[in-house]
CSV table of C-alpha atoms in Angstrom, one decimal:
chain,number,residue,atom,x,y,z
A,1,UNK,CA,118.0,98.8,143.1
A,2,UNK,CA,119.8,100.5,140.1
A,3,UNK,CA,119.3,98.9,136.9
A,4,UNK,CA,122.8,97.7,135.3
A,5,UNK,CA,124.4,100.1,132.9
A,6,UNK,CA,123.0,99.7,129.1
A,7,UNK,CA,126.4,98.9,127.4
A,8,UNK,CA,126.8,97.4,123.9
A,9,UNK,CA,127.4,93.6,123.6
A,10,UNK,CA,129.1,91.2,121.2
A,11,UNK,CA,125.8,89.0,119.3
A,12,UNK,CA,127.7,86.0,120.3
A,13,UNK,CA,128.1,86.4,124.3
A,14,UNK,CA,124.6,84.9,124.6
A,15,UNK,CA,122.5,82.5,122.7
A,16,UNK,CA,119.5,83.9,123.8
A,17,UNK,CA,117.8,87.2,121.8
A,18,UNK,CA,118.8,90.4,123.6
A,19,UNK,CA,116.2,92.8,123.9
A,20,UNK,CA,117.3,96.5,122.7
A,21,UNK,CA,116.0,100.2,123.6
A,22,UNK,CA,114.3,102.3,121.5
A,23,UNK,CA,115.8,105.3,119.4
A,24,UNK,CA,112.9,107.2,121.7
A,25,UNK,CA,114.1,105.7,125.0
A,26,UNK,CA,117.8,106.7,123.8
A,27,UNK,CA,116.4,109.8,123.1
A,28,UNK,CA,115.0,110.8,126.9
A,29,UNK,CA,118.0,109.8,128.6
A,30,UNK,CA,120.3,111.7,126.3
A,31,UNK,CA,117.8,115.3,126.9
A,32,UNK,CA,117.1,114.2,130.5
A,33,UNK,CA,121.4,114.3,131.3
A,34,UNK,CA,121.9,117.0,128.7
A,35,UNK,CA,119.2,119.2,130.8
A,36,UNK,CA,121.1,118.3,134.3
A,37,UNK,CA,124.0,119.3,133.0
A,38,UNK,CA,122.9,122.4,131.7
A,39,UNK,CA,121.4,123.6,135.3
A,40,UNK,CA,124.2,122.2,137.2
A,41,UNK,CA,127.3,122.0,134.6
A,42,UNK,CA,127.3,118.3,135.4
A,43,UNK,CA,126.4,115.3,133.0
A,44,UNK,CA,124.3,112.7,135.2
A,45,UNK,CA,126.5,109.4,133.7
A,46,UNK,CA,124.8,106.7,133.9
A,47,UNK,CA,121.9,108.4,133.5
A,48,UNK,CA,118.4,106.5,134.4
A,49,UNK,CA,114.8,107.0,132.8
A,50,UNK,CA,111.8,105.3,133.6
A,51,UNK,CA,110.1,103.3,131.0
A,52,UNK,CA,106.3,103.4,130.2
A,53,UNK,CA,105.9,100.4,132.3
A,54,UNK,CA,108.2,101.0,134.9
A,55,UNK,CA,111.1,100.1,134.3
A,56,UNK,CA,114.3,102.0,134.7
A,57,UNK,CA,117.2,101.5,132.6
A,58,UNK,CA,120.7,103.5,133.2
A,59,UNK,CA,122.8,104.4,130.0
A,60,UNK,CA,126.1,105.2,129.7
A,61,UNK,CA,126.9,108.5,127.8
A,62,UNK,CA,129.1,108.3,124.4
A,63,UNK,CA,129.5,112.0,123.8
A,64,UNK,CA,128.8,115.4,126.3
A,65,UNK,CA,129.1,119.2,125.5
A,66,UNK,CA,128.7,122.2,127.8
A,67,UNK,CA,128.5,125.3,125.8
A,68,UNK,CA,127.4,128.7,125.9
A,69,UNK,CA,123.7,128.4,126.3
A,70,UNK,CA,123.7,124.9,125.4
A,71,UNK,CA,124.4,121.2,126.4
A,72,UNK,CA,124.2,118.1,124.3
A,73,UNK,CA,124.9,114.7,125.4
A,74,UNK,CA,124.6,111.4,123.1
A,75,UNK,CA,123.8,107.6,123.4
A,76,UNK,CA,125.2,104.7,121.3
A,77,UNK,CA,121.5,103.0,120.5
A,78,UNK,CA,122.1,99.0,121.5
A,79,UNK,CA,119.2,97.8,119.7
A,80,UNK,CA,119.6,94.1,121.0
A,81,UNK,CA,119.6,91.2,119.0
A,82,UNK,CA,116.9,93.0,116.6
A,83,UNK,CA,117.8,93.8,112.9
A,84,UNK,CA,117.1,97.6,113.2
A,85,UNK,CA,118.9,100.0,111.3
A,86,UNK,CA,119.6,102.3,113.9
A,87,UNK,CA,121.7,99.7,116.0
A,88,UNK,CA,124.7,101.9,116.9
A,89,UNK,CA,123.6,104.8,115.8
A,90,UNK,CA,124.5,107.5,118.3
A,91,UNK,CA,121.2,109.5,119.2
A,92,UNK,CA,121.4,113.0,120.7
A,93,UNK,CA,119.6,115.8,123.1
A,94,UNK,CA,120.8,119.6,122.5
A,95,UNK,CA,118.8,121.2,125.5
A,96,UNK,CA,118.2,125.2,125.3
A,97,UNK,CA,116.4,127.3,127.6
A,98,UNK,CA,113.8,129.1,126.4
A,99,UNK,CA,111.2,131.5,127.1
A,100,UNK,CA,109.3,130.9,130.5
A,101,UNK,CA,105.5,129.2,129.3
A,102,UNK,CA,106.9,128.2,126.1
A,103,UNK,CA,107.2,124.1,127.7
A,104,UNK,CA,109.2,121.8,125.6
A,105,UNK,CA,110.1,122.7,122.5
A,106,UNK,CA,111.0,120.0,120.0
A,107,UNK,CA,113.3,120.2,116.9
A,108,UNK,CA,115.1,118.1,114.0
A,109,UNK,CA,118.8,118.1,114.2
A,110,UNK,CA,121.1,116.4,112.0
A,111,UNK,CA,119.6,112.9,111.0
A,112,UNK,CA,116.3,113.7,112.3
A,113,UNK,CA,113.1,113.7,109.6
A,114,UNK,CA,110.4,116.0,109.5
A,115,UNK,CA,106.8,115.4,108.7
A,116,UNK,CA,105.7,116.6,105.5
A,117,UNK,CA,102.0,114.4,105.1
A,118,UNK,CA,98.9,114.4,107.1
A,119,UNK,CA,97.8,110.9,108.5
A,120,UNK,CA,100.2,110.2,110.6
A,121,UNK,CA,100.9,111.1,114.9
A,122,UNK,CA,102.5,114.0,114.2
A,123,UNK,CA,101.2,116.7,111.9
A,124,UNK,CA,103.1,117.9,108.8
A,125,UNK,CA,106.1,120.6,109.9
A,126,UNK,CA,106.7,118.8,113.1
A,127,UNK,CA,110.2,116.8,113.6
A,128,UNK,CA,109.3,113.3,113.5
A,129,UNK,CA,109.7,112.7,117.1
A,130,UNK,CA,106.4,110.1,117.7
A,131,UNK,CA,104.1,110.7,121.1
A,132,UNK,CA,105.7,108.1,123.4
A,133,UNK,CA,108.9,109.9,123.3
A,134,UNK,CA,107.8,112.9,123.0
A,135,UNK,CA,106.0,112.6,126.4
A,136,UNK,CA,109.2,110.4,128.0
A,137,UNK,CA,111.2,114.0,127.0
A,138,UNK,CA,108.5,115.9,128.5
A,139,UNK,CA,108.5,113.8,131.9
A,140,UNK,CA,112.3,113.8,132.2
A,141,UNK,CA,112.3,117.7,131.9
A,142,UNK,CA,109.8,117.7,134.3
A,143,UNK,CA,111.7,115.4,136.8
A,144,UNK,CA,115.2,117.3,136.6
A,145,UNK,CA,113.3,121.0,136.4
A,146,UNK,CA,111.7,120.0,139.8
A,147,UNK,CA,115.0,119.2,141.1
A,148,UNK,CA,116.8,121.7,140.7
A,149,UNK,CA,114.0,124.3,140.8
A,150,UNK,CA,113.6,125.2,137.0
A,151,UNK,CA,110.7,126.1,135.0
A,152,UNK,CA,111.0,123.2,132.3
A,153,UNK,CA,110.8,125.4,129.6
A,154,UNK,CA,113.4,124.1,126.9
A,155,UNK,CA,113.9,123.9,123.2
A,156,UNK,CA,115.4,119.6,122.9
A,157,UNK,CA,116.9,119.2,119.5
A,158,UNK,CA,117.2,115.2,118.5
A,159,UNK,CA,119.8,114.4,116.5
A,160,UNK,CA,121.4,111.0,114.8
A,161,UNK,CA,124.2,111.8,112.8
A,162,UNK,CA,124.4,109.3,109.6
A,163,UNK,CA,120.5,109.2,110.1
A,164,UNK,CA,119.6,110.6,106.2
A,165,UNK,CA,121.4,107.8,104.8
A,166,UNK,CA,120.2,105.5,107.4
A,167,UNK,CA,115.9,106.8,106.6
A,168,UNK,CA,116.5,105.4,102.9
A,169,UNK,CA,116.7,101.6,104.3
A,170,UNK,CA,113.0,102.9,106.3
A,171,UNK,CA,109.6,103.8,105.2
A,172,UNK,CA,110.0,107.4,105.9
A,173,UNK,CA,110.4,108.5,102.3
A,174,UNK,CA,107.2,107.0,101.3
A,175,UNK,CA,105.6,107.9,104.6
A,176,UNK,CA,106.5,111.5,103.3
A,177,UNK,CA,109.2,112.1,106.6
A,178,UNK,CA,112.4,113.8,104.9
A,179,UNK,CA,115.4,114.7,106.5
A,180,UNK,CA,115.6,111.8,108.2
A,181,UNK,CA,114.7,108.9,111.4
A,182,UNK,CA,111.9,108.9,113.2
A,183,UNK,CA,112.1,109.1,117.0
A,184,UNK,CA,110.3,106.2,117.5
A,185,UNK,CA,109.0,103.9,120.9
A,186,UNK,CA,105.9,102.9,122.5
A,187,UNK,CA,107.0,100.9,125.1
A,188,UNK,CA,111.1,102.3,125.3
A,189,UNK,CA,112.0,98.8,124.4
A,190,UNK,CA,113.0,97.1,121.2
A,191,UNK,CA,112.2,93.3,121.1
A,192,UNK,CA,114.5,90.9,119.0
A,193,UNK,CA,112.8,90.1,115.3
A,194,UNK,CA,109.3,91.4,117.0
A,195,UNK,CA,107.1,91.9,113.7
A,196,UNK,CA,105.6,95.0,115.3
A,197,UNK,CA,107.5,97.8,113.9
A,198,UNK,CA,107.3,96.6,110.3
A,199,UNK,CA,103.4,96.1,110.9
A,200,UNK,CA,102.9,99.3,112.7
A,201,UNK,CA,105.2,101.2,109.2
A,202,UNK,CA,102.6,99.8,106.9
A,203,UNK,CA,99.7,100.7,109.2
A,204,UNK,CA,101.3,104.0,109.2
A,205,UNK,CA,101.5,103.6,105.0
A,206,UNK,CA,97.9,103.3,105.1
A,207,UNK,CA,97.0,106.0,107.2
A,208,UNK,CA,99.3,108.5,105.0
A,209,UNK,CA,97.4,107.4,102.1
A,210,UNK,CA,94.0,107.8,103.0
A,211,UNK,CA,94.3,111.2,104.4
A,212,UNK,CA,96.1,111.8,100.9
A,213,UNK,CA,92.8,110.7,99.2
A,214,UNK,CA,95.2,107.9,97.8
A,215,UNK,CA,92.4,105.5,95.9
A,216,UNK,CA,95.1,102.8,94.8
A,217,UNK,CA,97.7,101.1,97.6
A,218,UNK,CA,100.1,98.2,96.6
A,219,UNK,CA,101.6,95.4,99.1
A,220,UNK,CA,103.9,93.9,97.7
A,221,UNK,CA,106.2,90.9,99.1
A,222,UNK,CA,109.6,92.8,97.3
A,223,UNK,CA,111.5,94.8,95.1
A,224,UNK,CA,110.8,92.7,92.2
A,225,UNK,CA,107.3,92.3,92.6
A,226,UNK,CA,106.8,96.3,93.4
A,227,UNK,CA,108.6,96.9,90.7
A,228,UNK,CA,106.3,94.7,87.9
A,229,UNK,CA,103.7,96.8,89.9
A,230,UNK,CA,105.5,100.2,89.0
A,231,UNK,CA,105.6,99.0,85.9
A,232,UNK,CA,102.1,99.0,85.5
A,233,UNK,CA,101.0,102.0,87.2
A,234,UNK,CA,102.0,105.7,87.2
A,235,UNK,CA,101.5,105.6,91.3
A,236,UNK,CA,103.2,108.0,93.8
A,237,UNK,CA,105.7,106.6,96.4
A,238,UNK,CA,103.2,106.6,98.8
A,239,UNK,CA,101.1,104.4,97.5
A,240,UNK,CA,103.3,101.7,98.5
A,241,UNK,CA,103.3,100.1,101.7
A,242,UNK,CA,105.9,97.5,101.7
A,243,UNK,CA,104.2,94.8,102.4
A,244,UNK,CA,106.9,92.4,102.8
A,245,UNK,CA,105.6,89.0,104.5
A,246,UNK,CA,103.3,90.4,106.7
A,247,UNK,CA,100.0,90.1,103.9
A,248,UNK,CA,98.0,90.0,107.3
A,249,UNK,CA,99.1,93.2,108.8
A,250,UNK,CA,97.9,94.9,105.9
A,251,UNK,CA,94.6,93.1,105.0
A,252,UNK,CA,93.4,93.4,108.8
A,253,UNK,CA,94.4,96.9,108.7
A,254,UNK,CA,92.7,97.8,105.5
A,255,UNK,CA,89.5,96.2,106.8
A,256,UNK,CA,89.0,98.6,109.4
A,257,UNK,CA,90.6,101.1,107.6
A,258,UNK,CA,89.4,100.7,103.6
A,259,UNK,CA,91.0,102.3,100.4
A,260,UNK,CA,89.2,101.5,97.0
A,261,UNK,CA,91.9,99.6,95.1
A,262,UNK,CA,94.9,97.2,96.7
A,263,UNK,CA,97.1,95.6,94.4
A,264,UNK,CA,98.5,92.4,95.7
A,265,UNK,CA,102.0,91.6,93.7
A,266,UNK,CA,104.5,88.7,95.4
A,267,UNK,CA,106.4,85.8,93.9
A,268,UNK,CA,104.7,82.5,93.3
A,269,UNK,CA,106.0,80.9,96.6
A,270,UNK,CA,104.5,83.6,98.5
A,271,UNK,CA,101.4,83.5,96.9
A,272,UNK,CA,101.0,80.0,97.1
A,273,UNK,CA,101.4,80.0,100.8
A,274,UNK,CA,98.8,83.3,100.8
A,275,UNK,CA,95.9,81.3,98.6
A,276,UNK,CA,96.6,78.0,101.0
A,277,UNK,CA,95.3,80.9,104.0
A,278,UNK,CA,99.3,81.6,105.4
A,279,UNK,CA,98.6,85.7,106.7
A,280,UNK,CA,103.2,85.9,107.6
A,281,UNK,CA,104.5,84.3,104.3
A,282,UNK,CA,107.9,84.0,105.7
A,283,UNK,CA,109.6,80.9,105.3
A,284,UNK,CA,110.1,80.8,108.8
A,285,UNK,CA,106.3,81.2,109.9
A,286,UNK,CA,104.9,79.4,106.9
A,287,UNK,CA,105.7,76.5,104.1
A,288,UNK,CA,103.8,75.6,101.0
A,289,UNK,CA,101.5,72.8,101.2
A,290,UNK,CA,102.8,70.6,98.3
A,291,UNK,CA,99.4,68.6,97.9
A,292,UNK,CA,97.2,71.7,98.3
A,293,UNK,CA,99.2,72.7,95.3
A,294,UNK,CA,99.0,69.6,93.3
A,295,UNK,CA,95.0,69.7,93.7
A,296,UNK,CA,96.0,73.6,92.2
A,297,UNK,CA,97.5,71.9,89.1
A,298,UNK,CA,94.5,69.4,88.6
A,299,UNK,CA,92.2,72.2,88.6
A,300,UNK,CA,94.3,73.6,85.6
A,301,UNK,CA,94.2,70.4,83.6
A,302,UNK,CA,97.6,69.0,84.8
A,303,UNK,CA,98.5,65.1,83.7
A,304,UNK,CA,99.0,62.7,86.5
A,305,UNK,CA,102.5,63.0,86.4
A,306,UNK,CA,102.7,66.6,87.0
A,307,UNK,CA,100.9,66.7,89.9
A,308,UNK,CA,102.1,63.4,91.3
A,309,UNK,CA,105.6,65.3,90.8
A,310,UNK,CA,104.1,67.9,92.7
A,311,UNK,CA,103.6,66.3,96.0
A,312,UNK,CA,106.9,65.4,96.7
A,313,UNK,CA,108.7,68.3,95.0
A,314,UNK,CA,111.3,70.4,97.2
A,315,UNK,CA,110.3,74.3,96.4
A,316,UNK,CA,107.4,75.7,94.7
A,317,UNK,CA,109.7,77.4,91.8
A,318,UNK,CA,110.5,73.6,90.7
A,319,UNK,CA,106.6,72.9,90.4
A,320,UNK,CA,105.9,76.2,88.4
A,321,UNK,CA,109.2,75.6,86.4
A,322,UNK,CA,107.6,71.9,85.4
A,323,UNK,CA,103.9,73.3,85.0
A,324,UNK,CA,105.3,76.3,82.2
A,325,UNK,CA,107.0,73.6,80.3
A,326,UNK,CA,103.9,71.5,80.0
A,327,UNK,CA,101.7,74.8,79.2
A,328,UNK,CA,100.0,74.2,82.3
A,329,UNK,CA,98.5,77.7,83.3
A,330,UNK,CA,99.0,77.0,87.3
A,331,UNK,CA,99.7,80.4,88.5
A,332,UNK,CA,96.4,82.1,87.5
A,333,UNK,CA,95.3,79.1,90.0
A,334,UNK,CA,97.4,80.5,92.8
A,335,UNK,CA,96.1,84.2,91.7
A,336,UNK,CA,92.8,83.0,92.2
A,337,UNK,CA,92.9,81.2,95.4
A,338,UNK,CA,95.3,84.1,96.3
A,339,UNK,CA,92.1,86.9,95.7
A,340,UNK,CA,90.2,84.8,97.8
A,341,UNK,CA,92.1,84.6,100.4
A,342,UNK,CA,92.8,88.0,100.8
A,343,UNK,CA,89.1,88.8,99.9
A,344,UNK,CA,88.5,86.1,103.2
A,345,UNK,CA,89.5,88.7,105.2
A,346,UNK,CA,89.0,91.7,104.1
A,347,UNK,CA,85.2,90.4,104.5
A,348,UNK,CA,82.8,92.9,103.0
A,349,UNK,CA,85.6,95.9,103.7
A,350,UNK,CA,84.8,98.4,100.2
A,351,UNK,CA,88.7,97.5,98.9
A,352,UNK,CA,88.5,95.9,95.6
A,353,UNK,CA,91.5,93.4,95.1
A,354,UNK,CA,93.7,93.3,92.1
A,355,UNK,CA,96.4,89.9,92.1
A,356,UNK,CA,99.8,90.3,90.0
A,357,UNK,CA,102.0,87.1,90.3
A,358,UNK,CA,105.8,87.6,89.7
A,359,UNK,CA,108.6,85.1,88.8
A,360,UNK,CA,112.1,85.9,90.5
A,361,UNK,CA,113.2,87.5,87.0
A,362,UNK,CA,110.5,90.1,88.0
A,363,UNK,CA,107.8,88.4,84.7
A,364,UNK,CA,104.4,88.5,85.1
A,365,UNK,CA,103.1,85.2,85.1
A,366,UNK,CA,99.6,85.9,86.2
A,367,UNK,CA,97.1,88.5,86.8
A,368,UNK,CA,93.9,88.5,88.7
A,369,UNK,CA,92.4,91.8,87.6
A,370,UNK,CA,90.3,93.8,90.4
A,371,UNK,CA,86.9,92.5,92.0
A,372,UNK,CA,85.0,94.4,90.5
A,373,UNK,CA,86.6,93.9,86.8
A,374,UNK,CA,87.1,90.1,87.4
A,375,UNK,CA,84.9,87.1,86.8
A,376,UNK,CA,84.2,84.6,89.1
C-alpha cells in the first residue's frame, strides 16, 4: 500500500508531536525523481524512497527542471513538530551523467557545507553530505538505473538555498563545515524535540577536536556562560561544543573519548541541578532540590534564616541573590559539588575538570580551577 503523500501541516491541526523527515531523506527522494526524469523526461511526483528501516514515504515535489544535460527537482523539508532549522527549507538533487565507472558523484550546491576538519564521517574537501544519505542516494540511483537500464554513474549536487544563513544557527562553523548545511539522517526520520541531534553535534565537537590535537574543550550551558569562558581563554571556535543542557552527552562521551582539559561554565541554576547529580539540566527534565541546596548554604556558614529561606524559596537566583547579600560564598559550594559530579562520571577518564559559575549578567561568581590545580 502507498504511503500518504508527505505534505506540510499547520502545528495546530494535531495535538500530538508530528514526526518530520530528514534533510537526508529529502535529499534521496529529490535525486531519486531528478534521475527518472533525466532518463525518461518525466518527474516521478509523488516520488517514494524507502527508509533505513523500511519504510516508504511518498513526497510531493515543490520545484522540477529538465535541462540540457541536467535535471533538478526540490522538496519542501516538513521537519514535524521538531524545532529544526531546516523546517521548510527546500532541499534539492541536480543529477548529471557522468563518465561510465565513475558511480555517484557527490557535490555542494548552493546552501550546502563542505568539510574543512578531520574527525568527523566525511573527510576534509568532501560536501557535507553524512553516510546514511549518502548511501539512500546511492540506492535510489541504483533502483531507477536498473529500471530503466542505466549505468548509475551520476554527478548529484545537494542544494538548500538560504542554507549559509541557515548553518550560523548550527554547529557547523565550529565543526569547521563552511558553506553551509549538513545533509544529515540516520534513520530518514526526524523525531519531535528528540535530544539526539544536539547530542550527536557535540559528540561530533568532540571528535573534531581530538583529531585537531585540541587539549582544552569548553561545554558550556549558553552564550553568557561561553562567553565569561572566552573571556578567559584565547581558544579556537572549535574548542567549543555547545553544551547546552545536555552536561551528560558530553561527559559520557568524553569518557570514552578523553581530551586533557574541559571547562565546565553554566549559570547557577544549572549548576545547582548538575552538583545535585541532574545529567539534562533543562527545566523540563530537571528542578533544583531546594533543601539539597539549603544543606549547600550550611556548609558555607549560612544563619538559620538563610537556609530556612532556602527551602521554601521559588528559583535558585532568589537564594544566590539572598546568600551575596549576607556574604555567604554559596556558589563555590555548587562549583564544588558541580566538579564532583561531573568528575562522578567521567570516572578515572584522563580529562581534568575546570568549573566557572556565571550569573545571568554573564559575572563570575565562582571558580573551581582544574583537578589537577585544585585542592580538595
Amino acid at each position: 500500500m502507498r504511503a500518504p503523500i508527505v505534505r506540510r501541516m499547520n502545528r495546530k491541526e494535531t495535538s500530538a508531536l508530528r514526526r518530520g523527515w530528514t534533510t537526508g531523506t529529502c535529499a534521496t527522494a529529490a535525486a531519486k525523481s531528478a534521475y527518472q526524469a533525466l532518463l525518461t523526461g518525466v518527474f516521478p511526483d509523488p516520488v517514494e524512497v524507502t527508509l533505513p528501516k523500511g519504510e516508504r514515504p511518498a513526497f510531493a515535489l515543490a520545484l522540477e527542471e529538465l535541462g540540457q544535460g541536467f535535471a533538478r527537482a526540490g522538496i519542501v523539508k516538513d521537519a514535524g513538530d521538531d524545532p529544526d532549522v531546516t523546517h521548510g527549507a527546500t532541499v534539492i538533487a541536480s543529477v548529471r551523467l557522468a563518465p561510465v565507472g565513475s558511480g555517484v558523484l557527490f557535490r555542494a550546491g548552493e546552501g550546502v557545507g563542505t568539510v574543512t576538519r578531520a574527525g568527523l564521517p566525511i573527510p576534509p574537501g568532501e560536501p557535507a553530505i553524512n553516510p546514511v544519505p549518502r548511501e539512500m542516494i546511492r540506492g535510489v540511483i541504483a533502483e531507477v538505473a536498473a529500471l530503466f537500464g542505466a549505468t548509475g554513474d551520476v554527478e548529484v549536487e545537494i542544494s538548500i538555498p538560504g542554507g549559509e544563513a541557515l548553518a550560523q544557527r548550527t554547529m557547523n562553523p565550529r565543526l569547521g563545515i563552511l558553506g553551509g548545511l549538513s545533509v544529515l539522517g540516520t534513520t530518514g526520520i526526524v523525531r519531535p524535540f528528540s535530544c539526539a541531534a544536539w547530542i550527536a553535534s557535540i559528540h561530533r565537537g568532540v571528535d573534531v577536536a581530538r583529531a585537531a590535537g585540541q587539549s582544552h574543550v569548553v561545554g558550556a550551558t549558553g552564550s553568557t556562560s561561553e562567553d565569561a569562558v572566552k573571556a578567559r581563554y584565547d581558544l579556537p571556535e572549535m574548542a567549543y561544543l555547545d553544551m547546552g543542557d545536555f552536561a551528560g552527552g558530553l561527559l559520557k562521551y568524553l569518557r570514552a573519548h578523553p581530551v586533557p582539559r574541559l571547562t565546565l561554565a553554566g549559570g547557577f541554576a544549572k549548576f545547582v541541578k548538575l552538583a545535585q547529580g541532574a545529567l539534562d539540566l533543562h527545566s523540563a527534565r530537571s528542578q533544583v532540590d531546594f533543601a539539597a541546596l539549603a544543606l549547600l548554604l550550611e556548609r558555607a556558614g549560612a544563619p538559620a534564616e538563610i537556609v530556612e529561606a532556602a527551602r521554601g524559596a521559588n528559583t535558585a537566583k532568589e537564594v544566590l541573590d539572598r546568600a551575596e547579600a549576607a556574604g555567604i560564598d554559596v556558589a563555590a559550594e555548587v562549583a564544588r559539588g558541580a566538579q564532583a559530579a561531573a568528575r562522578a562520571v567521567l570516572r578515572d577518564a584522563p580529562v581534568d575538570v575546570e568549573v566557572l559559575v556565571v550569573d545571568r549578567a554573564g559575572a563570575v561568581v565562582a571558580h573551581r580551577p582544574f583537578d589537577a590545580e585544585g585542592a580538595a
